[in-house]
Each structure stands twice: as structure tokens, then as C-alpha cells.
PDB file of C-alpha atoms in Angstrom:
ATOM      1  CA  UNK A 915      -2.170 -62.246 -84.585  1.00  0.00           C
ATOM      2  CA  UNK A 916       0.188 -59.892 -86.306  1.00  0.00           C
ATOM      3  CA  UNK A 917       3.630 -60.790 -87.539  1.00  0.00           C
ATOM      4  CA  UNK A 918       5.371 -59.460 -84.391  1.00  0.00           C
ATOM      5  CA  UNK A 919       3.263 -61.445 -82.465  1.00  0.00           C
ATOM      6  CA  UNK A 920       3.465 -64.502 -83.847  1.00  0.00           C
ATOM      7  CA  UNK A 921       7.127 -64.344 -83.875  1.00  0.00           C
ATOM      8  CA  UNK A 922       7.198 -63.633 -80.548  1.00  0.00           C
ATOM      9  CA  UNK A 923       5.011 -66.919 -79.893  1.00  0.00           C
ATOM     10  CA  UNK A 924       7.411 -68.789 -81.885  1.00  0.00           C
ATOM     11  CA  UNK A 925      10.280 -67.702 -79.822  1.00  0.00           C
ATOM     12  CA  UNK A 926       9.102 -68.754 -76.535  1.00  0.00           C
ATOM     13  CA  UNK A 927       7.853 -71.608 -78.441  1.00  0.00           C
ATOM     14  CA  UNK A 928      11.446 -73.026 -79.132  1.00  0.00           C
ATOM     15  CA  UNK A 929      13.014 -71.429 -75.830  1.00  0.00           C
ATOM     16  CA  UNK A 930      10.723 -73.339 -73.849  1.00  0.00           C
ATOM     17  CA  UNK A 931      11.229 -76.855 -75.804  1.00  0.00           C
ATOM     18  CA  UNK A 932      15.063 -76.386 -75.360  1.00  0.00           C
ATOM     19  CA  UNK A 933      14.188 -76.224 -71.665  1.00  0.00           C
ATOM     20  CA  UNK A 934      16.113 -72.883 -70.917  1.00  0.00           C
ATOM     21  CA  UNK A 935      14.683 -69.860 -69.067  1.00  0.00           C
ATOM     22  CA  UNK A 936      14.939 -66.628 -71.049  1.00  0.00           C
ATOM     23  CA  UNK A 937      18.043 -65.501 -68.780  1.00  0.00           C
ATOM     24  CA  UNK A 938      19.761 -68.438 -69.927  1.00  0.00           C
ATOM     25  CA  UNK A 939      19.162 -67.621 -73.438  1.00  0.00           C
ATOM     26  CA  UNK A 940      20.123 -63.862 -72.733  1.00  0.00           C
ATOM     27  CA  UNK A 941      23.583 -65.567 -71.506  1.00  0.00           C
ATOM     28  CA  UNK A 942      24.351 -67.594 -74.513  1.00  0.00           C
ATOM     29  CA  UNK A 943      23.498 -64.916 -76.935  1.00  0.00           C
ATOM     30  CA  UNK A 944      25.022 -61.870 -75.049  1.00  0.00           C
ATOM     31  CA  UNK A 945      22.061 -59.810 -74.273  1.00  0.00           C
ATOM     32  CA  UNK A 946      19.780 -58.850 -71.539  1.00  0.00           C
ATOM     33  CA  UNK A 947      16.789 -61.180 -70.213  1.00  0.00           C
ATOM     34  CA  UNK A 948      15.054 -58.071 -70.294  1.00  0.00           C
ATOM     35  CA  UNK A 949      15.369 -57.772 -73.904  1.00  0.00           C
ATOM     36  CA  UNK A 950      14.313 -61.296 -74.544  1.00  0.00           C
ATOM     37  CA  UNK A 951      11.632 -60.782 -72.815  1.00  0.00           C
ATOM     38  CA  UNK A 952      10.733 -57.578 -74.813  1.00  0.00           C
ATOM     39  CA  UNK A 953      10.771 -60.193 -77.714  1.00  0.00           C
ATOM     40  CA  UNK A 954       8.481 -62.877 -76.382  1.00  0.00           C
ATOM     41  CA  UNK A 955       6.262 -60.068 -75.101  1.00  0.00           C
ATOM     42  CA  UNK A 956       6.428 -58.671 -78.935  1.00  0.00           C
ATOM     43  CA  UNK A 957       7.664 -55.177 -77.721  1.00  0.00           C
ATOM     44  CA  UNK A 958      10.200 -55.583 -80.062  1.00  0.00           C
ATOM     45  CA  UNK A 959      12.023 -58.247 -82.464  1.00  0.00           C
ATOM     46  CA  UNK A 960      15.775 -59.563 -82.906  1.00  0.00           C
ATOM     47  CA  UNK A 961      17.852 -58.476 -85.793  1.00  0.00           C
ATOM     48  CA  UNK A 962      18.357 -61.138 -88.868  1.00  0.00           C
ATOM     49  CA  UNK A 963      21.956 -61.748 -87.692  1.00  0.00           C
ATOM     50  CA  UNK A 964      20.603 -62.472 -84.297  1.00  0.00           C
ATOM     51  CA  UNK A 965      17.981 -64.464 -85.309  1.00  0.00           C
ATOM     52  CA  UNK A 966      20.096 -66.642 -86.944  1.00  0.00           C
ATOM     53  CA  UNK A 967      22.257 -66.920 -84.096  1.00  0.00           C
ATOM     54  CA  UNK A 968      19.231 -68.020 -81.788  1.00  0.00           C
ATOM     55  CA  UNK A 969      18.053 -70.414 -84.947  1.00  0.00           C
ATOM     56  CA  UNK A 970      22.208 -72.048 -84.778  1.00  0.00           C
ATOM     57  CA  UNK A 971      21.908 -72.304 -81.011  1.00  0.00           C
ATOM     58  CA  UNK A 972      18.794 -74.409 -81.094  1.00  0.00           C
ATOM     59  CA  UNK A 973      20.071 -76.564 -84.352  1.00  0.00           C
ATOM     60  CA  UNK A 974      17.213 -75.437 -85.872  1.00  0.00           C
ATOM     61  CA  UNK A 975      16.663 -72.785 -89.252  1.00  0.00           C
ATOM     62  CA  UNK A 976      15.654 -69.219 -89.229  1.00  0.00           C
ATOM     63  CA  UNK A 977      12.515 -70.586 -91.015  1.00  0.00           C
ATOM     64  CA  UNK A 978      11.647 -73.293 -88.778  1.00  0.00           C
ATOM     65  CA  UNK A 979      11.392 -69.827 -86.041  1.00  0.00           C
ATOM     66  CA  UNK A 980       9.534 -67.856 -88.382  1.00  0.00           C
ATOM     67  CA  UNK A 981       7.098 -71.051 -89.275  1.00  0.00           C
ATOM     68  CA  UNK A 982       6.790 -71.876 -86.078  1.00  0.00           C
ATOM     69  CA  UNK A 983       7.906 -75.500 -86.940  1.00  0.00           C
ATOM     70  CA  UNK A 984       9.258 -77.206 -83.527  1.00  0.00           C
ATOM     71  CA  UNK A 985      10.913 -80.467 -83.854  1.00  0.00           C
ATOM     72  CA  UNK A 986      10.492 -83.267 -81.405  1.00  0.00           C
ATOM     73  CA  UNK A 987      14.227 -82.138 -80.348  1.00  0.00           C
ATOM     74  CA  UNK A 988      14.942 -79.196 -80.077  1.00  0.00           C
ATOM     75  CA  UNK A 989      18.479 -77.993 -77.968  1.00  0.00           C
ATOM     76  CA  UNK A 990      21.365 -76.023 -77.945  1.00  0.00           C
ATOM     77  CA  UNK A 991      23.776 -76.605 -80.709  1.00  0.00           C
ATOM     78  CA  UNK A 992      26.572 -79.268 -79.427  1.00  0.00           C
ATOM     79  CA  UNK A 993      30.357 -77.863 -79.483  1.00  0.00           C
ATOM     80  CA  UNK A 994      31.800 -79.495 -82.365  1.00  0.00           C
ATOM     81  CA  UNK A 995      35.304 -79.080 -80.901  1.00  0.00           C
ATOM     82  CA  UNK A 996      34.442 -82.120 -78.512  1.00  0.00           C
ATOM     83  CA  UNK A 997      33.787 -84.298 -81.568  1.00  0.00           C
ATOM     84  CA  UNK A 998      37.477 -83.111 -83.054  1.00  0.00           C
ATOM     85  CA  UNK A 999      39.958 -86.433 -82.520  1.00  0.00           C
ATOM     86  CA  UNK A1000      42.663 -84.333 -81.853  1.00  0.00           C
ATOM     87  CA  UNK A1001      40.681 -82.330 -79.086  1.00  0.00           C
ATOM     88  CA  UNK A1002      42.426 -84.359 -75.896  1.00  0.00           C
ATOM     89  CA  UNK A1003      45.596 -83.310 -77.226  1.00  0.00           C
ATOM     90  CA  UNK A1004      44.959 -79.954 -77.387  1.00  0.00           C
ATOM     91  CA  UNK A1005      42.923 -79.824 -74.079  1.00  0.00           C
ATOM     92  CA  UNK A1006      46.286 -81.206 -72.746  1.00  0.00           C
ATOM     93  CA  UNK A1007      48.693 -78.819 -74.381  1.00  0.00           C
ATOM     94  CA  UNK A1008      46.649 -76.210 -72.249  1.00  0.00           C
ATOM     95  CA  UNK A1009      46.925 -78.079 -69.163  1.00  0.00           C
ATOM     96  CA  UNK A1010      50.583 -78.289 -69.721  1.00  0.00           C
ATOM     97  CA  UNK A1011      51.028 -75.027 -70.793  1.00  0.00           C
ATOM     98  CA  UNK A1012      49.504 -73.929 -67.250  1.00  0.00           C
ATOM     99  CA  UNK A1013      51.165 -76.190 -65.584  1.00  0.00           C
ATOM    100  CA  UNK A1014      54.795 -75.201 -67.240  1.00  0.00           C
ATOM    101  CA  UNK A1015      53.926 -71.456 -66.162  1.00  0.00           C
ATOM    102  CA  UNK A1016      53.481 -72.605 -62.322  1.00  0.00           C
ATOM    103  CA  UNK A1017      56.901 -74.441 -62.688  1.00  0.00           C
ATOM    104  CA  UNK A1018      58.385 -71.696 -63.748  1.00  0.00           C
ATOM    105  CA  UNK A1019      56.762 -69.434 -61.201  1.00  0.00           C
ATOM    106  CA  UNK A1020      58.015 -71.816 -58.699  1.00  0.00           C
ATOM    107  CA  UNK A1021      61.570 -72.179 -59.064  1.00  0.00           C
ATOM    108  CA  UNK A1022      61.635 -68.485 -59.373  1.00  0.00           C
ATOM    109  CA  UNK A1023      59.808 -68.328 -56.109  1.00  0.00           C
ATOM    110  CA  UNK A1024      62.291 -70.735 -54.526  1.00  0.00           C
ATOM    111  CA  UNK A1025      65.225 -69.386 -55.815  1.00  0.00           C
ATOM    112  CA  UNK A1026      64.480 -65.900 -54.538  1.00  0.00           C
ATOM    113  CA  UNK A1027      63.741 -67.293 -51.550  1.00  0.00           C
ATOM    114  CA  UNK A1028      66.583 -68.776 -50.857  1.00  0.00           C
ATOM    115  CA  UNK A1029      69.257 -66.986 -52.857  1.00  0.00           C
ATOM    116  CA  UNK A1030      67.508 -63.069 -52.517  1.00  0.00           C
ATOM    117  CA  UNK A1031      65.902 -63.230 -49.279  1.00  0.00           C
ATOM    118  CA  UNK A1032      65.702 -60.552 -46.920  1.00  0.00           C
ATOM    119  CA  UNK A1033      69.316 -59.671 -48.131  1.00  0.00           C
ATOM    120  CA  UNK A1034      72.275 -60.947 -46.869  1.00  0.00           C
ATOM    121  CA  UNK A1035      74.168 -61.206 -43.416  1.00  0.00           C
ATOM    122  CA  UNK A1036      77.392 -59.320 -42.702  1.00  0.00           C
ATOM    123  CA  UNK A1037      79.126 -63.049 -43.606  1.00  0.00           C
ATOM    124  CA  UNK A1038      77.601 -63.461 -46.879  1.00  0.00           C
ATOM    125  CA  UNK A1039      75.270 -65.714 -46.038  1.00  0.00           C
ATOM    126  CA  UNK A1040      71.332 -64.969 -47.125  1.00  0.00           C
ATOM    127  CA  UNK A1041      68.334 -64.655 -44.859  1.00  0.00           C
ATOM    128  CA  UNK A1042      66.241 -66.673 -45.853  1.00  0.00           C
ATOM    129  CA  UNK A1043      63.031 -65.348 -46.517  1.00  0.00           C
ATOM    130  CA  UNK A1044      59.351 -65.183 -47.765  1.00  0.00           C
ATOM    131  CA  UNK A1045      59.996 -61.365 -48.254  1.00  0.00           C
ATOM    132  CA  UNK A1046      62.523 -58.768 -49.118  1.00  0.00           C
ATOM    133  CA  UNK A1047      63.723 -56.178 -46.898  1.00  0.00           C
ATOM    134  CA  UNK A1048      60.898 -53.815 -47.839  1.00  0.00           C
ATOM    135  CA  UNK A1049      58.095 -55.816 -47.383  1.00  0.00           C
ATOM    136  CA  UNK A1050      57.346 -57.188 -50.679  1.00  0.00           C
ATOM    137  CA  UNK A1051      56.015 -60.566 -50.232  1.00  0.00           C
ATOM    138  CA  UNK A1052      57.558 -63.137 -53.101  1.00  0.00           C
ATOM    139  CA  UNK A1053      54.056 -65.473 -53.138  1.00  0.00           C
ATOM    140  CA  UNK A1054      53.210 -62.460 -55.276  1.00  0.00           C
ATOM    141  CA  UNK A1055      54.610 -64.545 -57.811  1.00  0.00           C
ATOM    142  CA  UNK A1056      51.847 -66.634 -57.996  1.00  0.00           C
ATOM    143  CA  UNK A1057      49.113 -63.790 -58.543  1.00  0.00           C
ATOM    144  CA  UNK A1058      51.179 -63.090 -61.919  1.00  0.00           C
ATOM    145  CA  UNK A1059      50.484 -66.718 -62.987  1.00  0.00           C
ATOM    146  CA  UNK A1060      46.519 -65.423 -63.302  1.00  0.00           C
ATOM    147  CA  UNK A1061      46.448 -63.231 -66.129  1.00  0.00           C
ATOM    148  CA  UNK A1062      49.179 -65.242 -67.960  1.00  0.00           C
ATOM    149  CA  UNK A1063      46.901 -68.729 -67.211  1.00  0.00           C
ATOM    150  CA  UNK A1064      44.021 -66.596 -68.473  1.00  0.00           C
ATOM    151  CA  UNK A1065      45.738 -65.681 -71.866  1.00  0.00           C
ATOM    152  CA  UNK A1066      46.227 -69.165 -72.442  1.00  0.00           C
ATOM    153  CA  UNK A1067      42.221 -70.271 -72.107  1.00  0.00           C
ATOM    154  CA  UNK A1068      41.252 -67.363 -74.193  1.00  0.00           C
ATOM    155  CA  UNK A1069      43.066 -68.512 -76.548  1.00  0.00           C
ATOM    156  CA  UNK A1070      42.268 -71.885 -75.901  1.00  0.00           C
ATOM    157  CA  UNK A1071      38.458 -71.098 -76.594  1.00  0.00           C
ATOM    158  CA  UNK A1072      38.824 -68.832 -79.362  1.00  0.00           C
ATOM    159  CA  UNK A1073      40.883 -71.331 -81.590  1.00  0.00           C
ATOM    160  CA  UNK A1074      39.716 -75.082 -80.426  1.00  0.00           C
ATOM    161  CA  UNK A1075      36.184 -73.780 -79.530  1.00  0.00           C
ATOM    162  CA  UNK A1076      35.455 -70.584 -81.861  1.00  0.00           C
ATOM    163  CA  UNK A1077      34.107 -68.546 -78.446  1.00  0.00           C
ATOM    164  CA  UNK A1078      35.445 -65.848 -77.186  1.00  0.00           C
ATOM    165  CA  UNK A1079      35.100 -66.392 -73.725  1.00  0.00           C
ATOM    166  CA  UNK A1080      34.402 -62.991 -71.291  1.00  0.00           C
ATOM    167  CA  UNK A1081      35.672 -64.766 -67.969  1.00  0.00           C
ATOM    168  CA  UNK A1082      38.876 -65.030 -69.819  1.00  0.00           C
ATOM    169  CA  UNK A1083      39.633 -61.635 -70.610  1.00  0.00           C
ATOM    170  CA  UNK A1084      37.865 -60.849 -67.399  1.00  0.00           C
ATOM    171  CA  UNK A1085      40.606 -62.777 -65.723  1.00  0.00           C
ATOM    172  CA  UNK A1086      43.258 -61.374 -67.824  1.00  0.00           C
ATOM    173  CA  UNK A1087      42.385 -57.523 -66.965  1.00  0.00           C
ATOM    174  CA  UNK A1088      41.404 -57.988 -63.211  1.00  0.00           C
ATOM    175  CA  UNK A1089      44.520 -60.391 -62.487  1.00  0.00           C
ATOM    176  CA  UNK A1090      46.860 -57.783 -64.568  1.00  0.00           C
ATOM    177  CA  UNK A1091      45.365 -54.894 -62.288  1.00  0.00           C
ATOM    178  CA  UNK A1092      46.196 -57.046 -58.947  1.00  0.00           C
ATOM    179  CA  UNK A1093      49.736 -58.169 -60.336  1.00  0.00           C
ATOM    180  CA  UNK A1094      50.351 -53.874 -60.979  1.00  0.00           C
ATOM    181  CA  UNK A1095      48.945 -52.749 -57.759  1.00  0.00           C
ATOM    182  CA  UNK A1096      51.123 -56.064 -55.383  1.00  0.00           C
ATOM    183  CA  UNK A1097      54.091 -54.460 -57.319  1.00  0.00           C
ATOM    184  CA  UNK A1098      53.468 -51.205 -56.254  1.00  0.00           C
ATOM    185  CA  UNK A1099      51.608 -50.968 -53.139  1.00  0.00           C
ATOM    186  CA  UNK A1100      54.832 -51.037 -51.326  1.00  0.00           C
ATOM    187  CA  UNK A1101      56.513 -47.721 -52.965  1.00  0.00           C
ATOM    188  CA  UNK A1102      52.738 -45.720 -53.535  1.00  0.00           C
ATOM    189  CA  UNK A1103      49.949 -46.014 -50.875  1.00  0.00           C
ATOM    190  CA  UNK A1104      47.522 -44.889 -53.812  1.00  0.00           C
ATOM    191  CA  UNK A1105      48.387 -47.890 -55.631  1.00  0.00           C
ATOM    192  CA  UNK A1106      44.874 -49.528 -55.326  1.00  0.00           C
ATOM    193  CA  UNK A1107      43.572 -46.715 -57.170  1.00  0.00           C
ATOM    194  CA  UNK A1108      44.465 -48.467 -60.542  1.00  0.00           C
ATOM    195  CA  UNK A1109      41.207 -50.751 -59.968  1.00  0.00           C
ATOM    196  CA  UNK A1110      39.037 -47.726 -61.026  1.00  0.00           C
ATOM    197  CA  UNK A1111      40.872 -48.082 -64.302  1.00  0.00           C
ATOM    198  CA  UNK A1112      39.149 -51.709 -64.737  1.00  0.00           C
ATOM    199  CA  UNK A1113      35.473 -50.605 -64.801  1.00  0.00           C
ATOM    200  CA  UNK A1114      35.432 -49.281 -68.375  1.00  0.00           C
ATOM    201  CA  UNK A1115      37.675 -51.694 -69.718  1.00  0.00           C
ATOM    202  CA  UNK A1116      35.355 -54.232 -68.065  1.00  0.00           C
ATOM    203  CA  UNK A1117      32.473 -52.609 -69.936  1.00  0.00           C
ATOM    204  CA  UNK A1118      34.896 -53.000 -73.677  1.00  0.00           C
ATOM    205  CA  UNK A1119      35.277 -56.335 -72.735  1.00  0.00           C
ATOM    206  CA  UNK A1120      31.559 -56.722 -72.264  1.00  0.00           C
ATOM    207  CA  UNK A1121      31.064 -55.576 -75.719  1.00  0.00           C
ATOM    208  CA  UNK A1122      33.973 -57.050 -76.882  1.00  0.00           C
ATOM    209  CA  UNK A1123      33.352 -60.535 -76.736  1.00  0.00           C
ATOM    210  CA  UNK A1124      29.413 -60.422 -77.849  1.00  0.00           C
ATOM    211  CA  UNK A1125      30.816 -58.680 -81.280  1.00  0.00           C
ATOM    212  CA  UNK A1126      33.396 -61.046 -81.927  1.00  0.00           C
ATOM    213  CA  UNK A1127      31.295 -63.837 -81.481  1.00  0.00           C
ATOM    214  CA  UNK A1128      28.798 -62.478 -83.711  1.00  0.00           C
ATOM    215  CA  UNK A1129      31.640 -62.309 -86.593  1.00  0.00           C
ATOM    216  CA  UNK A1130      33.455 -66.088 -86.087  1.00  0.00           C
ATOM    217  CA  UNK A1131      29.357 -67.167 -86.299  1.00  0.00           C
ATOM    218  CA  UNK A1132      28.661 -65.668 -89.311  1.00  0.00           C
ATOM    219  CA  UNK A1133      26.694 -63.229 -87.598  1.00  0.00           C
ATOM    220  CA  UNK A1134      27.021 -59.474 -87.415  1.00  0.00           C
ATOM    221  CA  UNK A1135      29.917 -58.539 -89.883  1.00  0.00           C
ATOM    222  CA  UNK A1136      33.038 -57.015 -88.787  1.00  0.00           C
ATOM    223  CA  UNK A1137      33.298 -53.189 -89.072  1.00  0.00           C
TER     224      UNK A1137
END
């Protein structure tokens, strides 16, 4: 058994005794399951940054994977931002700050609904309601509450938990591109166009978020 080889033995070796399946590795690590397997088929071999990222996720060292050393316990690395005393408090700043957003959204919903309207009658009084005279729908309001919600968990989990999270920013493009195109849809009938513009950003965000991960790890340095 060669080097490669037995690398790749010791791989699956501590993959298997942290009970997860290779796509749940590929997750946590930001590659492809078929690249993992590559590995543990000895087709190829992880970097030394990545390594060392696999070696933190099981609490183990890079040695103990290259000795093929499993301990009796082996698992993924607990969250040490659960074990901060102050971590309730800042779980509930976020909650608050989400919640203060949706106030705000509110009373601005209510107050156009009732003060806006559908404009005004010829004795001053305001229609009341759920949309202006051109169609534009004021619960709209709400869908602008996702991206700004979204900003807050990102940075949520980048600060408190040191992970940038890809649902976040996810959230934050895709919910930016709705807001635009509920804006517009009423004055440009090509307004839903403006999703195409999401797929490659989707694809930096991919990329995005495995790199900076990397770097707040100690892994892959920043360029």
C-alpha cells in the first residue's frame, strides 16, 4: 500500500467513525462528494490546508489522519460559540433585530394603507386599500424584510459563529432580486428578466463562502 493509498484508507477510516456519509463531509467542507470520493478511492488527495480543515472538523490532528490513529471518539468539532456566556444575548439581539425590522415594516404597511390607499375621494377622504391605484400591492413590504433579515444572520454567523453561511447570502441576493422585480413589474413587463442576473452571482457566492471560510480557519490564505 502506497502513500496515496493509505491515506485514502485513513480518510474513510475517520469519516466513517464520525458516522457521516461522504456527501455530508463534502457539505461541511465545501466540496463535491464526488471529490471525496476521488480521495477515499485514492484518485487523488486533499491539499494541506484542506487536510487540516477535515483534521479540525473531526477534533482530531493532521497526524492522527496521516497515522491512521482513530480515537475511541471521533466527531465533528463542537461550535464554540454555544459554550460563549454571552451567546443568549447575542442570539437575542438577532431575534430582536428581526423582529424590530417587521415592526417597522408594519406600521409602514398600515400607514400606507390607511393614509395612501388607492388615493383619495373627491372629499378628501382615502380609500382604503391593500393597493395603490396602479396595482402595486403594499404586502410587498414584507418581501423587502427578506434580504434585510438575511443581512442580519450573515452577520450573525460570521461574527458569533466564525461561518460564513451560503443560505444567507443566498437569501440576501434572491430576496433583493424579488424585492427589484415586485417594484417594477408594474411599470416593465420584462421585469422578471433580472432573475437571469442571479445565476452567476449565485455561482460567486458559491465560491465565496468556501474561501472565506478557509481564511477565518486558518486555512487557505487570503489572496
Amino acid at each position: 500500500m502506497d502513500e496515496q493509498e493509505r491515506l485514502a484508507h485513513n480518510l474513510t477510516a475517520f469519516r466513517k467513525a464520525a458516522g457521516m456519509t461522504q456527501l455530508e463531509l463534502a457539505e461541511k467542507i465545501k466540496y463535491s462528494n464526488k471529490t471525496v470520493s476521488k480521495w477515499e478511492r485514492a484518485e487523488s488527495y486533499p491539499d494541506i490546508f484542506t487536510l487540516k480543515k477535515i483534521a479540525e472538523l473531526y477534533g482530531v490532528t493532521v497526524n492522527d489522519i496521516l497515522d491512521g490513529i482513530v480515537p475511541t471518539s471521533v466527531g465533528e468539532k463542537p461550535d464554540s460559540a454555544f459554550d460563549d456566556p454571552k451567546y443568549p444575548i447575542k442570539r437575542a439581539m438577532l431575534i430582536m433585530s428581526c423582529a424590530l425590522l417587521f415592526c417597522l415594516t408594519s406600521i409602514a404597511f398600515f400607514l400606507t394603507v390607511f393614509y395612501v390607499g388607492a388615493g383619495h375621494k373627491p372629499d378628501g377622504s382615502v380609500i382604503v386599500s391593500l393597493a395603490n391605484a396602479d396595482g402595486y400591492w403594499y404586502w410587498c413590504y414584507f418581501i423587502y424584510n427578506i434580504p434585510l433579515d438575511a443581512i442580519a444572520c450573515f452577520v450573525f454567523m460570521l461574527v458569533v459563529h466564525k461561518h460564513a453561511e451560503k443560505w444567507c447570502l443566498s437569501a440576501i441576493l434572491w430576496g433583493a432580486l424579488l424585492s427589484i422585480h415586485l417594484s417594477l413589474m408594474y411599470i416593465n413587463q420584462f421585469a422578471a428578466l433580472i432573475y437571469i442576473c442571479g445565476v452567476p452571482f449565485q455561482i460567486v457566492i458559491n465560491n465565496f463562502c468556501r474561501y472565506i471560510n478557509l481564511a477565518i480557519n486558518d486555512g487557505e490564505p487570503k489572496k
